[in-house]
PDB file of C-alpha atoms and ligand atoms in Angstrom:
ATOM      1  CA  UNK A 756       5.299  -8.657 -56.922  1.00 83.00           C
ATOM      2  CA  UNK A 757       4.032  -8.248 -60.463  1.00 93.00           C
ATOM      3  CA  UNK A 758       1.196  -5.425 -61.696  1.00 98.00           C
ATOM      4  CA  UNK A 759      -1.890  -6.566 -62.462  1.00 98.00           C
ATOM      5  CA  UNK A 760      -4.364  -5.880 -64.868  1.00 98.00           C
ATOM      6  CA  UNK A 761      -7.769  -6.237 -65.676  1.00 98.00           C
ATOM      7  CA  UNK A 762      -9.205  -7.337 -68.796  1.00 99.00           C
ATOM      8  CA  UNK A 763     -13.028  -6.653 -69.199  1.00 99.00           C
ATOM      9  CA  UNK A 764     -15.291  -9.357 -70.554  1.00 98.00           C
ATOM     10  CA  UNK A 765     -17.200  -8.536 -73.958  1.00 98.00           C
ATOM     11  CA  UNK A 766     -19.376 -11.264 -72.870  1.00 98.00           C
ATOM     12  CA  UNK A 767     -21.360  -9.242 -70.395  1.00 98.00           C
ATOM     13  CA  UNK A 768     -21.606  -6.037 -72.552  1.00 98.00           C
ATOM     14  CA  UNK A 769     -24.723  -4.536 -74.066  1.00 98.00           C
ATOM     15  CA  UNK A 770     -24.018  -5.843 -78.126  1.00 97.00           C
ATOM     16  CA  UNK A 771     -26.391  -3.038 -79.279  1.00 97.00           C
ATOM     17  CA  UNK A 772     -24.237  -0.599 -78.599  1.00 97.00           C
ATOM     18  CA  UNK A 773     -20.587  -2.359 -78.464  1.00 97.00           C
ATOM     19  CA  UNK A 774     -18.715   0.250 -79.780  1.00 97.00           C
ATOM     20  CA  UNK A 775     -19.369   2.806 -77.306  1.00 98.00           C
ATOM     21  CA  UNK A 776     -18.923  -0.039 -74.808  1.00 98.00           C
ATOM     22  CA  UNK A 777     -15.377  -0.582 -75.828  1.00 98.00           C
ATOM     23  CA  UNK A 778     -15.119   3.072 -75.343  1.00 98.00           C
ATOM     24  CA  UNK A 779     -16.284   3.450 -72.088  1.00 98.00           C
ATOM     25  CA  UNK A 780     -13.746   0.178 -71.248  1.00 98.00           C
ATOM     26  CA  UNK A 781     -11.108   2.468 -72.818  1.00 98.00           C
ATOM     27  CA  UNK A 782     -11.877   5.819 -71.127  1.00 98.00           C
ATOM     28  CA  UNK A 783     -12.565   3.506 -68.045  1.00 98.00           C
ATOM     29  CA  UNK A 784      -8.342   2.939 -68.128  1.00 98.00           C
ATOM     30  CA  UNK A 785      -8.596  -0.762 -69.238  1.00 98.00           C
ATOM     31  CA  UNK A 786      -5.865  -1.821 -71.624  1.00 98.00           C
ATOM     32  CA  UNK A 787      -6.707  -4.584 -72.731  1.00 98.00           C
ATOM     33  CA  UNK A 788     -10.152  -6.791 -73.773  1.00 99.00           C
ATOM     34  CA  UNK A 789     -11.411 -10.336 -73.427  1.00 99.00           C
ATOM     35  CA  UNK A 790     -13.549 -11.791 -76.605  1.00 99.00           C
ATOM     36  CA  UNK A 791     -15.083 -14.977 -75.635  1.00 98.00           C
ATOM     37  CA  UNK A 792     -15.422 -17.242 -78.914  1.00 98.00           C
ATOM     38  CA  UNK A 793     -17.982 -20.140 -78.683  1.00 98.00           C
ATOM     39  CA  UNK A 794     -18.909 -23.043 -81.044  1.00 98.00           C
ATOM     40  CA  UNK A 795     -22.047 -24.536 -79.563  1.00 98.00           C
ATOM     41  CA  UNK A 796     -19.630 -27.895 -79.318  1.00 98.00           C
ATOM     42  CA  UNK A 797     -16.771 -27.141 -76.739  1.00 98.00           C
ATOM     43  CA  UNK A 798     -19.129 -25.825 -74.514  1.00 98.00           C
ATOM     44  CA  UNK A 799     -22.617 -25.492 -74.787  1.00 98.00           C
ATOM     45  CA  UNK A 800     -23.339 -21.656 -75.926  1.00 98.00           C
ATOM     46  CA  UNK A 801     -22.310 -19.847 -79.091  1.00 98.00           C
ATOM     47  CA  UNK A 802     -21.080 -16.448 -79.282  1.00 98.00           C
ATOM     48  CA  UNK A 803     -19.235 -14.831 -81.695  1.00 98.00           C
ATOM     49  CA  UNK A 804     -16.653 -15.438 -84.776  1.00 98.00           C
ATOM     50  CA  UNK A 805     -14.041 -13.615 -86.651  1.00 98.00           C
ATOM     51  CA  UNK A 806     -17.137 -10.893 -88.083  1.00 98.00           C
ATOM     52  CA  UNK A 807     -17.411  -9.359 -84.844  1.00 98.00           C
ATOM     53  CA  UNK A 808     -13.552  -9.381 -83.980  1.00 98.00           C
ATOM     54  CA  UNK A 809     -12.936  -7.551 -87.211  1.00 98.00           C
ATOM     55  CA  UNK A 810     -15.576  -5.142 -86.407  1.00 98.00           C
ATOM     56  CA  UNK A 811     -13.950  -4.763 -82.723  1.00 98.00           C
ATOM     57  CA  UNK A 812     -10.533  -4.208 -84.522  1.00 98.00           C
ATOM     58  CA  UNK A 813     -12.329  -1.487 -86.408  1.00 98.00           C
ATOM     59  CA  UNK A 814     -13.495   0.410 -82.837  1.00 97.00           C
ATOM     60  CA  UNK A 815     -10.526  -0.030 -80.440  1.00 98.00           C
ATOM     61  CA  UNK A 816      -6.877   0.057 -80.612  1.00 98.00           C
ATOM     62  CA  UNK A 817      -6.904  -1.664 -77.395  1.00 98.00           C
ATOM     63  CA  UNK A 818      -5.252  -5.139 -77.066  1.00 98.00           C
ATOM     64  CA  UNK A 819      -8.351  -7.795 -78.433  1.00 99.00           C
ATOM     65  CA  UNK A 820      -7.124 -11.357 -76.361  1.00 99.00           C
ATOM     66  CA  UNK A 821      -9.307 -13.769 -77.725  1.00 99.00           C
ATOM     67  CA  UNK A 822     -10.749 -16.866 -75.979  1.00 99.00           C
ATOM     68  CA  UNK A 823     -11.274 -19.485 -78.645  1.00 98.00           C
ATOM     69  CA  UNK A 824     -13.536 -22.370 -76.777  1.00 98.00           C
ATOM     70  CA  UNK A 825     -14.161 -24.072 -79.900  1.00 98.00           C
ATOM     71  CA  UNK A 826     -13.608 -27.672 -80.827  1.00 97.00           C
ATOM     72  CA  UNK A 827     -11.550 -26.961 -83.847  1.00 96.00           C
ATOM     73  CA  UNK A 828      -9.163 -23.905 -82.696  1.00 97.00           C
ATOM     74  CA  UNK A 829      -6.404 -25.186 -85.763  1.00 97.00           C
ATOM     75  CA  UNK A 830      -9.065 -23.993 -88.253  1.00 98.00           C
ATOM     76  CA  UNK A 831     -10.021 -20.955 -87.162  1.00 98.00           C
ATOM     77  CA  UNK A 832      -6.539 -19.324 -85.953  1.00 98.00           C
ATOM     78  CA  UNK A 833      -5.513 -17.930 -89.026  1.00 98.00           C
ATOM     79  CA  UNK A 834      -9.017 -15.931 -89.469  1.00 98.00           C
ATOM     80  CA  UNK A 835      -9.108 -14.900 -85.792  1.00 98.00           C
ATOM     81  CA  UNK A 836      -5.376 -13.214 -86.206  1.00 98.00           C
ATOM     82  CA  UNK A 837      -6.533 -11.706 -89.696  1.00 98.00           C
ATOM     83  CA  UNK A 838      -9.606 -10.328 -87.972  1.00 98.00           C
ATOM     84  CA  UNK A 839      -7.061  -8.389 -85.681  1.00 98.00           C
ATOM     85  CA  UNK A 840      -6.773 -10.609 -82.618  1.00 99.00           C
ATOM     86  CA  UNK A 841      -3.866  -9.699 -80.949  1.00 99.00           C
ATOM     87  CA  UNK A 842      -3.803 -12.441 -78.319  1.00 99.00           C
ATOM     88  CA  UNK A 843      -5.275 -16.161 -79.365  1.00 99.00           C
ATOM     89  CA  UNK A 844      -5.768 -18.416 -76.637  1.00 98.00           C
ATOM     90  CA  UNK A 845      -6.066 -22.137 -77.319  1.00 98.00           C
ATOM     91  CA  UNK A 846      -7.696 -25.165 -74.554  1.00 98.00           C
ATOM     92  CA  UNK A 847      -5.540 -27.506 -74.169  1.00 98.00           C
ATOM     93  CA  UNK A 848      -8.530 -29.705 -74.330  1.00 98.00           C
ATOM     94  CA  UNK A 849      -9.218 -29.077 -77.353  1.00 98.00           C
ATOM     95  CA  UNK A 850      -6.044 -29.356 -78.810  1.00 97.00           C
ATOM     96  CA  UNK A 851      -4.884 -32.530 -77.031  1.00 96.00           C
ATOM     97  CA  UNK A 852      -1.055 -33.359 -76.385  1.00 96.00           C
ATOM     98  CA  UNK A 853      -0.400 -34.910 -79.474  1.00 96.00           C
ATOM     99  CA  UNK A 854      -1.270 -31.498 -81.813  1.00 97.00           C
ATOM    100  CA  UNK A 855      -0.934 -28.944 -78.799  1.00 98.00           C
ATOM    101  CA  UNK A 856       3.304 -27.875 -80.529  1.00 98.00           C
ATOM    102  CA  UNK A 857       1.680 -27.795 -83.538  1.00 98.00           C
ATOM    103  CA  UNK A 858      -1.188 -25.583 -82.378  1.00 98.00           C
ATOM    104  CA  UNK A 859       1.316 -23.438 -80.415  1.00 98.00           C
ATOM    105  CA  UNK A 860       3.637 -22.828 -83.263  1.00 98.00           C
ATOM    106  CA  UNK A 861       0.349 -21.829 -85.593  1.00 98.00           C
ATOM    107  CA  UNK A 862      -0.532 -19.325 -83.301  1.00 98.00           C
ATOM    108  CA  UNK A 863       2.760 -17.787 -83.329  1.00 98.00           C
ATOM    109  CA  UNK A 864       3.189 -17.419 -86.937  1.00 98.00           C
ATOM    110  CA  UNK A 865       0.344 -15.690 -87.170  1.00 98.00           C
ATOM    111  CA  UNK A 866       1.953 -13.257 -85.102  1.00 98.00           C
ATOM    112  CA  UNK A 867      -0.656 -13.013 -82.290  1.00 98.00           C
ATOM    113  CA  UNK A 868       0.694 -13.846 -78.602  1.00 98.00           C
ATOM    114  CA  UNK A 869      -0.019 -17.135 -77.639  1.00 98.00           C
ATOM    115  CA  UNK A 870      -2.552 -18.288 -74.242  1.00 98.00           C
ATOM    116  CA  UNK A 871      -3.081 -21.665 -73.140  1.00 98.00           C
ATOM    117  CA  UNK A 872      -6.268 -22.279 -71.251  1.00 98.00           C
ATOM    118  CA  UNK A 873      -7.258 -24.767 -68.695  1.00 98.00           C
ATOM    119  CA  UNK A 874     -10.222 -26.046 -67.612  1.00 98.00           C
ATOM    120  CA  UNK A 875     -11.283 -26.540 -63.435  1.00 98.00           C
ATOM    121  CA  UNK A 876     -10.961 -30.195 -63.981  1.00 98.00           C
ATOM    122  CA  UNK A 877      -7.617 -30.052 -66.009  1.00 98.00           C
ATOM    123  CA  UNK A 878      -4.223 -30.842 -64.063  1.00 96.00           C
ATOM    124  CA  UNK A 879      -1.492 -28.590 -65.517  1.00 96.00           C
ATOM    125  CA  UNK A 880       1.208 -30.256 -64.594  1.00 95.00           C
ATOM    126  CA  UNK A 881       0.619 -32.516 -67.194  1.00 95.00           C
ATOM    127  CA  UNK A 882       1.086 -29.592 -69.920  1.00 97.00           C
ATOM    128  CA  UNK A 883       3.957 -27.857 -68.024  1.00 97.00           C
ATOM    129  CA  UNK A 884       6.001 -29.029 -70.629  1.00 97.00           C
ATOM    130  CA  UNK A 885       4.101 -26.527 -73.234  1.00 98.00           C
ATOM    131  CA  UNK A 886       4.203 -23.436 -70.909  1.00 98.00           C
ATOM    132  CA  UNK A 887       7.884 -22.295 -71.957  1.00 98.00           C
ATOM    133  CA  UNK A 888       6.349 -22.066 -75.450  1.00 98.00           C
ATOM    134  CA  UNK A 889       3.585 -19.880 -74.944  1.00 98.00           C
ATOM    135  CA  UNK A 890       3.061 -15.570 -74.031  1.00 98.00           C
ATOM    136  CA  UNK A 891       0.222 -16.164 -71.098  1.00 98.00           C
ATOM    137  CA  UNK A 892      -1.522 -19.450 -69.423  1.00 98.00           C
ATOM    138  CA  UNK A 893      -5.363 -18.587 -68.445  1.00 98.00           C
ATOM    139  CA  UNK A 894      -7.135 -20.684 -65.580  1.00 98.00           C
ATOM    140  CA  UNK A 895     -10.521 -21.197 -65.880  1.00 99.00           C
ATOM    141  CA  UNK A 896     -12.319 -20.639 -62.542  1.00 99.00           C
ATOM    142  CA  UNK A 897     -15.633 -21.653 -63.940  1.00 98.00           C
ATOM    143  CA  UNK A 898     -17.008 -24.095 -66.613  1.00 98.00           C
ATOM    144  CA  UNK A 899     -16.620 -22.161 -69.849  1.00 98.00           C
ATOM    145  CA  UNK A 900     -20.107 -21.357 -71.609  1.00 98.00           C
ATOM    146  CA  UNK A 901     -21.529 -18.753 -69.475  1.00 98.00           C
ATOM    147  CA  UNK A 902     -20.711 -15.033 -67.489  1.00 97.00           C
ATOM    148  CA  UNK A 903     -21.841 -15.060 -64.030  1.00 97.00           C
ATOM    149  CA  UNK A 904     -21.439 -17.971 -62.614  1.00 98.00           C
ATOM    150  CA  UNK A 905     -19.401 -18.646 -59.153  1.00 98.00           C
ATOM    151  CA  UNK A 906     -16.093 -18.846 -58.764  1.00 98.00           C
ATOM    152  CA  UNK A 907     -14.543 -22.680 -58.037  1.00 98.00           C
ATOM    153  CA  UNK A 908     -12.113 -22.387 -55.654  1.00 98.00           C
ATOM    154  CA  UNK A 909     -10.386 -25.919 -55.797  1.00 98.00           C
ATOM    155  CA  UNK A 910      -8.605 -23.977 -58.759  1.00 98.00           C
ATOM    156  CA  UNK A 911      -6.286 -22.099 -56.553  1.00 98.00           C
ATOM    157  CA  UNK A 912      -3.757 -24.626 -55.663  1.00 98.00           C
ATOM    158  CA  UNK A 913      -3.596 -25.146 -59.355  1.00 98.00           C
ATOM    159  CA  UNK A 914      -2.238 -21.556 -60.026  1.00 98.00           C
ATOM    160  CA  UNK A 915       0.517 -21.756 -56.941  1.00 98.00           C
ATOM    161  CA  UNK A 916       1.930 -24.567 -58.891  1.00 97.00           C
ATOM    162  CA  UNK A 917       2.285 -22.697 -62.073  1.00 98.00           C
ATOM    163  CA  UNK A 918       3.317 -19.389 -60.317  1.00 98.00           C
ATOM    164  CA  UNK A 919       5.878 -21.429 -58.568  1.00 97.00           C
ATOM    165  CA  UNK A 920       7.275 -23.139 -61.837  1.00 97.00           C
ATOM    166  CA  UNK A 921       7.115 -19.675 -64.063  1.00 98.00           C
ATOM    167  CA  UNK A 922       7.694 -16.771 -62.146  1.00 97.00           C
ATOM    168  CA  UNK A 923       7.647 -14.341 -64.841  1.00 97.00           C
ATOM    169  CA  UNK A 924       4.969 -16.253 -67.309  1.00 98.00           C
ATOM    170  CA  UNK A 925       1.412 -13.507 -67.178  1.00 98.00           C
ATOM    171  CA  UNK A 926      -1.185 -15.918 -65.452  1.00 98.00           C
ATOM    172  CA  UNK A 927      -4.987 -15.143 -66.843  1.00 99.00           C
ATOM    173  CA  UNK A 928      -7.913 -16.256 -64.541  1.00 99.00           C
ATOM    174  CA  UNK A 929     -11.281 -16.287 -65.923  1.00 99.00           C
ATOM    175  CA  UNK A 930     -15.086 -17.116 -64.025  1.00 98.00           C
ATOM    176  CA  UNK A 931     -16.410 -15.549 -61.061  1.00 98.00           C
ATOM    177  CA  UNK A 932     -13.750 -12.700 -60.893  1.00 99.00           C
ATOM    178  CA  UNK A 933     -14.693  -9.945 -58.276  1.00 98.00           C
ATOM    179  CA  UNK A 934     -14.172  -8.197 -55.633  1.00 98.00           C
ATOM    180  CA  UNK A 935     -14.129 -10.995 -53.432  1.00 98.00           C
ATOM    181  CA  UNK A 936     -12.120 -12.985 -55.680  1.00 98.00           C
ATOM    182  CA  UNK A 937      -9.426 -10.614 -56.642  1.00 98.00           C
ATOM    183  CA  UNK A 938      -7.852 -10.631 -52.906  1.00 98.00           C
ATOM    184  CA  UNK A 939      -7.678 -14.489 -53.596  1.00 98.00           C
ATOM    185  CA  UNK A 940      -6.087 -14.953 -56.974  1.00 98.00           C
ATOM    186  CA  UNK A 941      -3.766 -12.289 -56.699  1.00 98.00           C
ATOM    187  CA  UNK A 942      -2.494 -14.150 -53.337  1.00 98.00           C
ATOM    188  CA  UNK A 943      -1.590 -16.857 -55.536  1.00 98.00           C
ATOM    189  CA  UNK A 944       0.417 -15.578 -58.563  1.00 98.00           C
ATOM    190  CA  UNK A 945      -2.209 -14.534 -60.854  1.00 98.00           C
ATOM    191  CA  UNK A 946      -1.648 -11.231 -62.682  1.00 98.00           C
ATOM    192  CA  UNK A 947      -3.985 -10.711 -65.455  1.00 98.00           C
ATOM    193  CA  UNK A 948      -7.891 -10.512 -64.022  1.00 98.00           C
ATOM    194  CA  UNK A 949     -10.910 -11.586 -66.755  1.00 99.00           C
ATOM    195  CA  UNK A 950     -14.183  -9.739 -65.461  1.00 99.00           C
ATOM    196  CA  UNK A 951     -17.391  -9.766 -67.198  1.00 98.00           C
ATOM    197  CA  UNK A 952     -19.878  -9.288 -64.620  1.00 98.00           C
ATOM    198  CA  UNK A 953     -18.048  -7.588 -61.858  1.00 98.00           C
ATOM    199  CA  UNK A 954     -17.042  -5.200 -64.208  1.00 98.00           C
ATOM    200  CA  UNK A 955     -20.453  -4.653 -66.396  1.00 98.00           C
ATOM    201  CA  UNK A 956     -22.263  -4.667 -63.280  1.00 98.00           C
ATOM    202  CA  UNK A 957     -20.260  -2.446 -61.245  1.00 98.00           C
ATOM    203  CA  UNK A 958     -21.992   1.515 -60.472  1.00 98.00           C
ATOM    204  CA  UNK A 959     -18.253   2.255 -60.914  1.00 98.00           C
ATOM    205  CA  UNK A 960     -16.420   0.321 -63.439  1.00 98.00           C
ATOM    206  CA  UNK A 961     -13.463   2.680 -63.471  1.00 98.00           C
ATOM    207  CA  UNK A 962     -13.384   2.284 -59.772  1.00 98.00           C
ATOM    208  CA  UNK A 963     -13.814  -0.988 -60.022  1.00 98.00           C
ATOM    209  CA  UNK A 964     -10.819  -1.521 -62.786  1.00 98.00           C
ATOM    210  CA  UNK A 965      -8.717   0.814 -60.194  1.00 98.00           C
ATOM    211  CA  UNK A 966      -9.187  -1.113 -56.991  1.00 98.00           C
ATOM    212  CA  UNK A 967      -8.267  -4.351 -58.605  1.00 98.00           C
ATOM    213  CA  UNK A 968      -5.132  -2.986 -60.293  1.00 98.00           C
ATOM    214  CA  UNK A 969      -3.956  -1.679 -56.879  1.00 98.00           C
ATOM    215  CA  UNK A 970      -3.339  -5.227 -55.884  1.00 98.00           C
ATOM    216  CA  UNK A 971      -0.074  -6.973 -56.387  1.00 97.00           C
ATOM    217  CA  UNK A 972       0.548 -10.353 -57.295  1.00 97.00           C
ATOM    218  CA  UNK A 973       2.695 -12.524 -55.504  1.00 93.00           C
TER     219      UNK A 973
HETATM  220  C1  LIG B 649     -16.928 -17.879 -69.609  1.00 58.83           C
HETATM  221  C2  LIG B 649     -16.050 -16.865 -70.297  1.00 58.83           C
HETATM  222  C3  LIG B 649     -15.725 -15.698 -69.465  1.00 58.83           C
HETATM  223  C4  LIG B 649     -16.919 -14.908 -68.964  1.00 58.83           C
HETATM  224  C5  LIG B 649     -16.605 -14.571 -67.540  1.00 58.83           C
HETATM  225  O1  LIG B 649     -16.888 -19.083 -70.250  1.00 58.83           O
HETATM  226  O2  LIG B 649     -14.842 -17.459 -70.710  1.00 58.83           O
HETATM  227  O3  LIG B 649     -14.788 -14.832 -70.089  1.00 58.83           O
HETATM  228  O4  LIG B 649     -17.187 -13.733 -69.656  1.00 58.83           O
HETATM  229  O5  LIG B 649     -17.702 -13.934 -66.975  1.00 58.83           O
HETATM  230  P1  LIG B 649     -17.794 -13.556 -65.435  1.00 58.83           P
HETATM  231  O6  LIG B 649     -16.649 -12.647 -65.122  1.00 58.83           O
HETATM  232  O7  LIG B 649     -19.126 -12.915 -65.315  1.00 58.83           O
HETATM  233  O8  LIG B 649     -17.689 -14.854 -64.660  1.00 58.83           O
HETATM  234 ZN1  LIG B 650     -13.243 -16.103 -71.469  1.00 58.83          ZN
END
């Protein structure tokens, strides 16, 4: 049974006033934040680049774990980690088996921890080979692009497998995290909760953030 914890989604968060957000996600008892990096290419939205990251570094010590859905992650690592990214998570996608080692070992010379994402569509066990390399693995439970959309729940076997292979590897899940999702992913190994809308949304967020870190994963 591992601890789990929640990491609230900058996406959803009022950007005219995202310092005192990142506040409020502090006071609220979070420990950690999610940055979600878009090029307009890898998915079909843009969002933010190492500016902002450097002006989050500037707001919150709190760990910054940075979702890089962009075509050309290689490029951009080094500027992401100067920026003050702690964590720098990569799609395998993206990367593609032939550069993903590379990719991996870029990341962690920069010195931030190293995530591997996967999207609803991709098989892992066709990148197990990569997970002993890497600090965290994040399922997608949504299309990347957008906050709020629902929760796809032929991702759930997906997770058992990689719970079952890595017992001790920190599993992310990302997309249409709630309240009635939590029960669910938890159940099935994952330990570190991405919520942008159930958490923005919530009358409660520190409830909210306390109620999903009572659960357990398995
Ligand atoms: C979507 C992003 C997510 C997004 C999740 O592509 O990667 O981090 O913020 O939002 P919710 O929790 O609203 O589904
Ligand atoms: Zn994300």
């Amino acid at each position: 049974m591992r601890p789990v914890h929640v990491l609230p989604s900058l996406l959803s968060a009022d950007f005219t006033r995202l310092g005192a957000e990142v506040s409020a996600c502090a006071a609220a008892g979070a420990r950690m934040l999610h940055v979600d990096v878009m090029d307009g290419h890898f998915v079909p939205n843009i969002t933010v680049g190492p500016f902002i990251v450097a002006h989050l570094r500037r707001a919150t010590s709190l760990h910054l774990d940075v979702h890089l859905m962009i075509t050309d992650a290689q490029k951009y690592i080094g500027d992401f980690r100067a920026a003050g990214a702690d964590a720098i998570t990569i799609h395998v996608e993206a990367v593609g088996q032939r550069q993903l080692a590379q990719a991996i070992a870029q990341v962690r010379a920069s010195g931030a921890a190293v995530g591997l994402a996967f999207n609803p569509d991709t098989d892992p066990e066709l990148w197990l080979w990569a997970l002993p390399q890497v600090d965290l693995v994040m399922f997608m439970t949504v299309y990347p692009g957008f906050g709020g959309q629902a929760f796809i729940p032929s991702v759930r076997p997906r997770i058992r497998v990689v719970r079952k292979a890595f017992p001790l590897l920190p599993i992310q899940v990302d997309g249409g995290i709630n309240r009635e999702t939590i029960p669910l992913v938890t159940a099935d190994g994952a330990d570190r909760l991405v919520c942008g809308n159930a958490y923005f949304t919530d009358a409660d967020p520190a409830g909210f953030l306390r109620w999903a870190e009572s659960h357990h994963a398995s």
